[in-house]
Amino acid sequence: MAGATLDVMWWCDDTKRMIVRLDKRDAMKVMAAIAASNSGPRMTVISDTAFLPALTAIVGAEPLPS
């Protein structure tokens, strides 16, 4: 699964949204960020929904080019 990615919808509120691409190798960092904070940006997986269903937050995501 090297290089596998997730495309996710990322939002801070109802008006600020973007698509981001997340490498699956970042899963542990993401889960650590979730454990460390109950607030912050929220995420929904929009591809590969079977992977990391608990994904709700991320730090350092970069927007995909438009």
PDB file of N, CA and C in Angstrom:
ATOM      1  N   MET A   1       0.804  -1.202   0.000  1.00  0.00           N
ATOM      2  CA  MET A   1       0.000   0.000   0.000  1.00  0.00           C
ATOM      3  C   MET A   1       0.841   1.257   0.000  1.00  0.00           C
ATOM      4  N   ALA A   2       2.088   1.139  -0.329  1.00  0.00           N
ATOM      5  CA  ALA A   2       2.963   2.311  -0.334  1.00  0.00           C
ATOM      6  C   ALA A   2       2.414   3.371  -1.267  1.00  0.00           C
ATOM      7  N   GLY A   3       2.379   4.596  -0.773  1.00  0.00           N
ATOM      8  CA  GLY A   3       1.923   5.700  -1.594  1.00  0.00           C
ATOM      9  C   GLY A   3       0.415   5.841  -1.703  1.00  0.00           C
ATOM     10  N   ALA A   4      -0.330   4.955  -1.039  1.00  0.00           N
ATOM     11  CA  ALA A   4      -1.786   5.057  -1.100  1.00  0.00           C
ATOM     12  C   ALA A   4      -2.249   6.324  -0.395  1.00  0.00           C
ATOM     13  N   THR A   5      -3.305   6.925  -0.924  1.00  0.00           N
ATOM     14  CA  THR A   5      -3.783   8.187  -0.364  1.00  0.00           C
ATOM     15  C   THR A   5      -5.284   8.155  -0.133  1.00  0.00           C
ATOM     16  N   LEU A   6      -5.734   9.096   0.677  1.00  0.00           N
ATOM     17  CA  LEU A   6      -7.150   9.365   0.870  1.00  0.00           C
ATOM     18  C   LEU A   6      -7.421  10.778   0.403  1.00  0.00           C
ATOM     19  N   ASP A   7      -8.513  11.000  -0.296  1.00  0.00           N
ATOM     20  CA  ASP A   7      -8.983  12.357  -0.582  1.00  0.00           C
ATOM     21  C   ASP A   7     -10.096  12.650   0.414  1.00  0.00           C
ATOM     22  N   VAL A   8      -9.984  13.755   1.107  1.00  0.00           N
ATOM     23  CA  VAL A   8     -10.951  14.064   2.155  1.00  0.00           C
ATOM     24  C   VAL A   8     -11.479  15.479   2.010  1.00  0.00           C
ATOM     25  N   MET A   9     -12.687  15.689   2.489  1.00  0.00           N
ATOM     26  CA  MET A   9     -13.246  17.033   2.580  1.00  0.00           C
ATOM     27  C   MET A   9     -12.898  17.566   3.956  1.00  0.00           C
ATOM     28  N   TRP A  10     -12.297  18.741   3.996  1.00  0.00           N
ATOM     29  CA  TRP A  10     -11.835  19.353   5.242  1.00  0.00           C
ATOM     30  C   TRP A  10     -12.579  20.643   5.444  1.00  0.00           C
ATOM     31  N   TRP A  11     -13.071  20.879   6.665  1.00  0.00           N
ATOM     32  CA  TRP A  11     -13.758  22.137   6.915  1.00  0.00           C
ATOM     33  C   TRP A  11     -13.557  22.613   8.336  1.00  0.00           C
ATOM     34  N   CYS A  12     -13.552  23.936   8.514  1.00  0.00           N
ATOM     35  CA  CYS A  12     -13.484  24.564   9.828  1.00  0.00           C
ATOM     36  C   CYS A  12     -14.869  25.028  10.254  1.00  0.00           C
ATOM     37  N   ASP A  13     -15.690  25.365   9.297  1.00  0.00           N
ATOM     38  CA  ASP A  13     -17.068  25.782   9.556  1.00  0.00           C
ATOM     39  C   ASP A  13     -17.859  25.556   8.275  1.00  0.00           C
ATOM     40  N   ASP A  14     -19.077  26.061   8.227  1.00  0.00           N
ATOM     41  CA  ASP A  14     -19.929  25.804   7.065  1.00  0.00           C
ATOM     42  C   ASP A  14     -19.491  26.537   5.804  1.00  0.00           C
ATOM     43  N   THR A  15     -18.564  27.474   5.921  1.00  0.00           N
ATOM     44  CA  THR A  15     -18.191  28.277   4.761  1.00  0.00           C
ATOM     45  C   THR A  15     -16.772  28.037   4.271  1.00  0.00           C
ATOM     46  N   LYS A  16     -15.915  27.445   5.069  1.00  0.00           N
ATOM     47  CA  LYS A  16     -14.514  27.256   4.688  1.00  0.00           C
ATOM     48  C   LYS A  16     -14.245  25.770   4.488  1.00  0.00           C
ATOM     49  N   ARG A  17     -14.225  25.342   3.228  1.00  0.00           N
ATOM     50  CA  ARG A  17     -14.028  23.932   2.910  1.00  0.00           C
ATOM     51  C   ARG A  17     -12.972  23.773   1.826  1.00  0.00           C
ATOM     52  N   MET A  18     -12.316  22.643   1.830  1.00  0.00           N
ATOM     53  CA  MET A  18     -11.371  22.316   0.764  1.00  0.00           C
ATOM     54  C   MET A  18     -11.184  20.810   0.715  1.00  0.00           C
ATOM     55  N   ILE A  19     -10.688  20.335  -0.411  1.00  0.00           N
ATOM     56  CA  ILE A  19     -10.328  18.930  -0.546  1.00  0.00           C
ATOM     57  C   ILE A  19      -8.840  18.801  -0.240  1.00  0.00           C
ATOM     58  N   VAL A  20      -8.497  17.793   0.546  1.00  0.00           N
ATOM     59  CA  VAL A  20      -7.090  17.540   0.823  1.00  0.00           C
ATOM     60  C   VAL A  20      -6.765  16.091   0.491  1.00  0.00           C
ATOM     61  N   ARG A  21      -5.510  15.835   0.206  1.00  0.00           N
ATOM     62  CA  ARG A  21      -5.041  14.475  -0.029  1.00  0.00           C
ATOM     63  C   ARG A  21      -4.145  14.083   1.135  1.00  0.00           C
ATOM     64  N   LEU A  22      -4.447  12.963   1.732  1.00  0.00           N
ATOM     65  CA  LEU A  22      -3.727  12.484   2.906  1.00  0.00           C
ATOM     66  C   LEU A  22      -3.080  11.148   2.602  1.00  0.00           C
ATOM     67  N   ASP A  23      -1.772  11.052   2.793  1.00  0.00           N
ATOM     68  CA  ASP A  23      -1.080   9.779   2.629  1.00  0.00           C
ATOM     69  C   ASP A  23      -1.464   8.862   3.783  1.00  0.00           C
ATOM     70  N   LYS A  24      -1.771   7.615   3.485  1.00  0.00           N
ATOM     71  CA  LYS A  24      -2.182   6.682   4.529  1.00  0.00           C
ATOM     72  C   LYS A  24      -1.091   6.469   5.577  1.00  0.00           C
ATOM     73  N   ARG A  25       0.153   6.712   5.209  1.00  0.00           N
ATOM     74  CA  ARG A  25       1.234   6.564   6.182  1.00  0.00           C
ATOM     75  C   ARG A  25       1.134   7.591   7.304  1.00  0.00           C
ATOM     76  N   ASP A  26       0.334   8.637   7.098  1.00  0.00           N
ATOM     77  CA  ASP A  26       0.136   9.650   8.134  1.00  0.00           C
ATOM     78  C   ASP A  26      -0.957   9.257   9.127  1.00  0.00           C
ATOM     79  N   ALA A  27      -1.499   8.067   8.995  1.00  0.00           N
ATOM     80  CA  ALA A  27      -2.632   7.662   9.830  1.00  0.00           C
ATOM     81  C   ALA A  27      -2.325   7.762  11.322  1.00  0.00           C
ATOM     82  N   MET A  28      -1.141   7.341  11.733  1.00  0.00           N
ATOM     83  CA  MET A  28      -0.811   7.387  13.152  1.00  0.00           C
ATOM     84  C   MET A  28      -0.733   8.824  13.651  1.00  0.00           C
ATOM     85  N   LYS A  29      -0.180   9.717  12.839  1.00  0.00           N
ATOM     86  CA  LYS A  29      -0.122  11.130  13.215  1.00  0.00           C
ATOM     87  C   LYS A  29      -1.525  11.708  13.343  1.00  0.00           C
ATOM     88  N   VAL A  30      -2.385  11.335  12.412  1.00  0.00           N
ATOM     89  CA  VAL A  30      -3.759  11.814  12.441  1.00  0.00           C
ATOM     90  C   VAL A  30      -4.471  11.326  13.696  1.00  0.00           C
ATOM     91  N   MET A  31      -4.326  10.041  13.999  1.00  0.00           N
ATOM     92  CA  MET A  31      -4.990   9.499  15.171  1.00  0.00           C
ATOM     93  C   MET A  31      -4.455  10.136  16.445  1.00  0.00           C
ATOM     94  N   ALA A  32      -3.155  10.448  16.479  1.00  0.00           N
ATOM     95  CA  ALA A  32      -2.583  11.137  17.638  1.00  0.00           C
ATOM     96  C   ALA A  32      -3.180  12.531  17.782  1.00  0.00           C
ATOM     97  N   ALA A  33      -3.391  13.211  16.662  1.00  0.00           N
ATOM     98  CA  ALA A  33      -3.993  14.538  16.701  1.00  0.00           C
ATOM     99  C   ALA A  33      -5.429  14.467  17.210  1.00  0.00           C
ATOM    100  N   ILE A  34      -6.149  13.429  16.804  1.00  0.00           N
ATOM    101  CA  ILE A  34      -7.518  13.248  17.282  1.00  0.00           C
ATOM    102  C   ILE A  34      -7.520  13.037  18.788  1.00  0.00           C
ATOM    103  N   ALA A  35      -6.605  12.198  19.259  1.00  0.00           N
ATOM    104  CA  ALA A  35      -6.541  11.892  20.687  1.00  0.00           C
ATOM    105  C   ALA A  35      -6.164  13.115  21.515  1.00  0.00           C
ATOM    106  N   ALA A  36      -5.382  14.017  20.930  1.00  0.00           N
ATOM    107  CA  ALA A  36      -4.872  15.176  21.660  1.00  0.00           C
ATOM    108  C   ALA A  36      -5.854  16.341  21.706  1.00  0.00           C
ATOM    109  N   SER A  37      -6.862  16.335  20.852  1.00  0.00           N
ATOM    110  CA  SER A  37      -7.744  17.495  20.761  1.00  0.00           C
ATOM    111  C   SER A  37      -9.168  17.088  20.432  1.00  0.00           C
ATOM    112  N   ASN A  38     -10.101  17.715  21.109  1.00  0.00           N
ATOM    113  CA  ASN A  38     -11.516  17.484  20.808  1.00  0.00           C
ATOM    114  C   ASN A  38     -12.082  18.562  19.897  1.00  0.00           C
ATOM    115  N   SER A  39     -11.247  19.514  19.509  1.00  0.00           N
ATOM    116  CA  SER A  39     -11.717  20.605  18.661  1.00  0.00           C
ATOM    117  C   SER A  39     -10.791  20.753  17.466  1.00  0.00           C
ATOM    118  N   GLY A  40     -11.068  21.748  16.622  1.00  0.00           N
ATOM    119  CA  GLY A  40     -10.224  21.985  15.461  1.00  0.00           C
ATOM    120  C   GLY A  40     -10.921  21.579  14.190  1.00  0.00           C
ATOM    121  N   PRO A  41     -10.188  21.567  13.083  1.00  0.00           N
ATOM    122  CA  PRO A  41     -10.775  21.208  11.789  1.00  0.00           C
ATOM    123  C   PRO A  41     -11.411  19.824  11.829  1.00  0.00           C
ATOM    124  N   ARG A  42     -12.502  19.655  11.137  1.00  0.00           N
ATOM    125  CA  ARG A  42     -13.188  18.371  11.055  1.00  0.00           C
ATOM    126  C   ARG A  42     -13.007  17.815   9.647  1.00  0.00           C
ATOM    127  N   MET A  43     -13.054  16.496   9.540  1.00  0.00           N
ATOM    128  CA  MET A  43     -12.825  15.877   8.237  1.00  0.00           C
ATOM    129  C   MET A  43     -13.831  14.765   7.987  1.00  0.00           C
ATOM    130  N   THR A  44     -14.104  14.512   6.731  1.00  0.00           N
ATOM    131  CA  THR A  44     -14.903  13.373   6.317  1.00  0.00           C
ATOM    132  C   THR A  44     -14.183  12.699   5.159  1.00  0.00           C
ATOM    133  N   VAL A  45     -13.995  11.400   5.257  1.00  0.00           N
ATOM    134  CA  VAL A  45     -13.354  10.670   4.167  1.00  0.00           C
ATOM    135  C   VAL A  45     -14.331  10.581   3.004  1.00  0.00           C
ATOM    136  N   ILE A  46     -13.892  10.978   1.808  1.00  0.00           N
ATOM    137  CA  ILE A  46     -14.771  10.911   0.639  1.00  0.00           C
ATOM    138  C   ILE A  46     -14.304   9.881  -0.376  1.00  0.00           C
ATOM    139  N   SER A  47     -13.194   9.207  -0.081  1.00  0.00           N
ATOM    140  CA  SER A  47     -12.784   8.053  -0.873  1.00  0.00           C
ATOM    141  C   SER A  47     -12.171   7.046   0.083  1.00  0.00           C
ATOM    142  N   ASP A  48     -12.254   5.781  -0.247  1.00  0.00           N
ATOM    143  CA  ASP A  48     -11.731   4.723   0.609  1.00  0.00           C
ATOM    144  C   ASP A  48     -12.340   4.827   2.005  1.00  0.00           C
ATOM    145  N   THR A  49     -13.659   4.813   2.069  1.00  0.00           N
ATOM    146  CA  THR A  49     -14.342   5.022   3.343  1.00  0.00           C
ATOM    147  C   THR A  49     -14.120   3.893   4.336  1.00  0.00           C
ATOM    148  N   ALA A  50     -13.598   2.758   3.893  1.00  0.00           N
ATOM    149  CA  ALA A  50     -13.332   1.665   4.816  1.00  0.00           C
ATOM    150  C   ALA A  50     -12.078   1.907   5.652  1.00  0.00           C
ATOM    151  N   PHE A  51     -11.238   2.831   5.221  1.00  0.00           N
ATOM    152  CA  PHE A  51      -9.992   3.094   5.931  1.00  0.00           C
ATOM    153  C   PHE A  51     -10.177   4.199   6.951  1.00  0.00           C
ATOM    154  N   LEU A  52      -9.748   3.954   8.172  1.00  0.00           N
ATOM    155  CA  LEU A  52      -9.742   4.962   9.229  1.00  0.00           C
ATOM    156  C   LEU A  52     -11.107   5.630   9.406  1.00  0.00           C
ATOM    157  N   PRO A  53     -12.149   4.856   9.695  1.00  0.00           N
ATOM    158  CA  PRO A  53     -13.480   5.445   9.807  1.00  0.00           C
ATOM    159  C   PRO A  53     -13.612   6.458  10.933  1.00  0.00           C
ATOM    160  N   ALA A  54     -12.692   6.408  11.898  1.00  0.00           N
ATOM    161  CA  ALA A  54     -12.752   7.357  13.015  1.00  0.00           C
ATOM    162  C   ALA A  54     -12.083   8.689  12.705  1.00  0.00           C
ATOM    163  N   LEU A  55     -11.612   8.853  11.475  1.00  0.00           N
ATOM    164  CA  LEU A  55     -10.907  10.087  11.114  1.00  0.00           C
ATOM    165  C   LEU A  55     -11.807  11.306  11.265  1.00  0.00           C
ATOM    166  N   THR A  56     -11.453  12.232  12.169  1.00  0.00           N
ATOM    167  CA  THR A  56     -12.262  13.434  12.361  1.00  0.00           C
ATOM    168  C   THR A  56     -11.438  14.702  12.434  1.00  0.00           C
ATOM    169  N   ALA A  57     -10.106  14.586  12.498  1.00  0.00           N
ATOM    170  CA  ALA A  57      -9.284  15.788  12.616  1.00  0.00           C
ATOM    171  C   ALA A  57      -7.910  15.538  12.015  1.00  0.00           C
ATOM    172  N   ILE A  58      -7.245  16.593  11.581  1.00  0.00           N
ATOM    173  CA  ILE A  58      -5.892  16.477  11.035  1.00  0.00           C
ATOM    174  C   ILE A  58      -5.153  17.781  11.248  1.00  0.00           C
ATOM    175  N   VAL A  59      -3.849  17.672  11.369  1.00  0.00           N
ATOM    176  CA  VAL A  59      -2.995  18.847  11.497  1.00  0.00           C
ATOM    177  C   VAL A  59      -2.049  18.862  10.304  1.00  0.00           C
ATOM    178  N   GLY A  60      -1.916  19.985   9.631  1.00  0.00           N
ATOM    179  CA  GLY A  60      -0.948  20.118   8.552  1.00  0.00           C
ATOM    180  C   GLY A  60      -1.399  19.618   7.201  1.00  0.00           C
ATOM    181  N   ALA A  61      -2.697  19.493   6.970  1.00  0.00           N
ATOM    182  CA  ALA A  61      -3.172  19.065   5.657  1.00  0.00           C
ATOM    183  C   ALA A  61      -2.996  20.182   4.647  1.00  0.00           C
ATOM    184  N   GLU A  62      -2.615  19.817   3.441  1.00  0.00           N
ATOM    185  CA  GLU A  62      -2.443  20.792   2.364  1.00  0.00           C
ATOM    186  C   GLU A  62      -3.588  20.644   1.368  1.00  0.00           C
ATOM    187  N   PRO A  63      -4.158  21.751   0.890  1.00  0.00           N
ATOM    188  CA  PRO A  63      -5.236  21.654  -0.093  1.00  0.00           C
ATOM    189  C   PRO A  63      -4.731  21.112  -1.429  1.00  0.00           C
ATOM    190  N   LEU A  64      -5.568  20.345  -2.084  1.00  0.00           N
ATOM    191  CA  LEU A  64      -5.239  19.894  -3.432  1.00  0.00           C
ATOM    192  C   LEU A  64      -5.358  21.068  -4.392  1.00  0.00           C
ATOM    193  N   PRO A  65      -4.567  21.084  -5.454  1.00  0.00           N
ATOM    194  CA  PRO A  65      -4.697  22.152  -6.454  1.00  0.00           C
ATOM    195  C   PRO A  65      -6.089  22.140  -7.078  1.00  0.00           C
ATOM    196  N   SER A  66      -6.605  23.300  -7.377  1.00  0.00           N
ATOM    197  CA  SER A  66      -7.939  23.396  -7.991  1.00  0.00           C
ATOM    198  C   SER A  66      -7.877  23.005  -9.453  1.00  0.00           C
TER     199      SER A  66
END
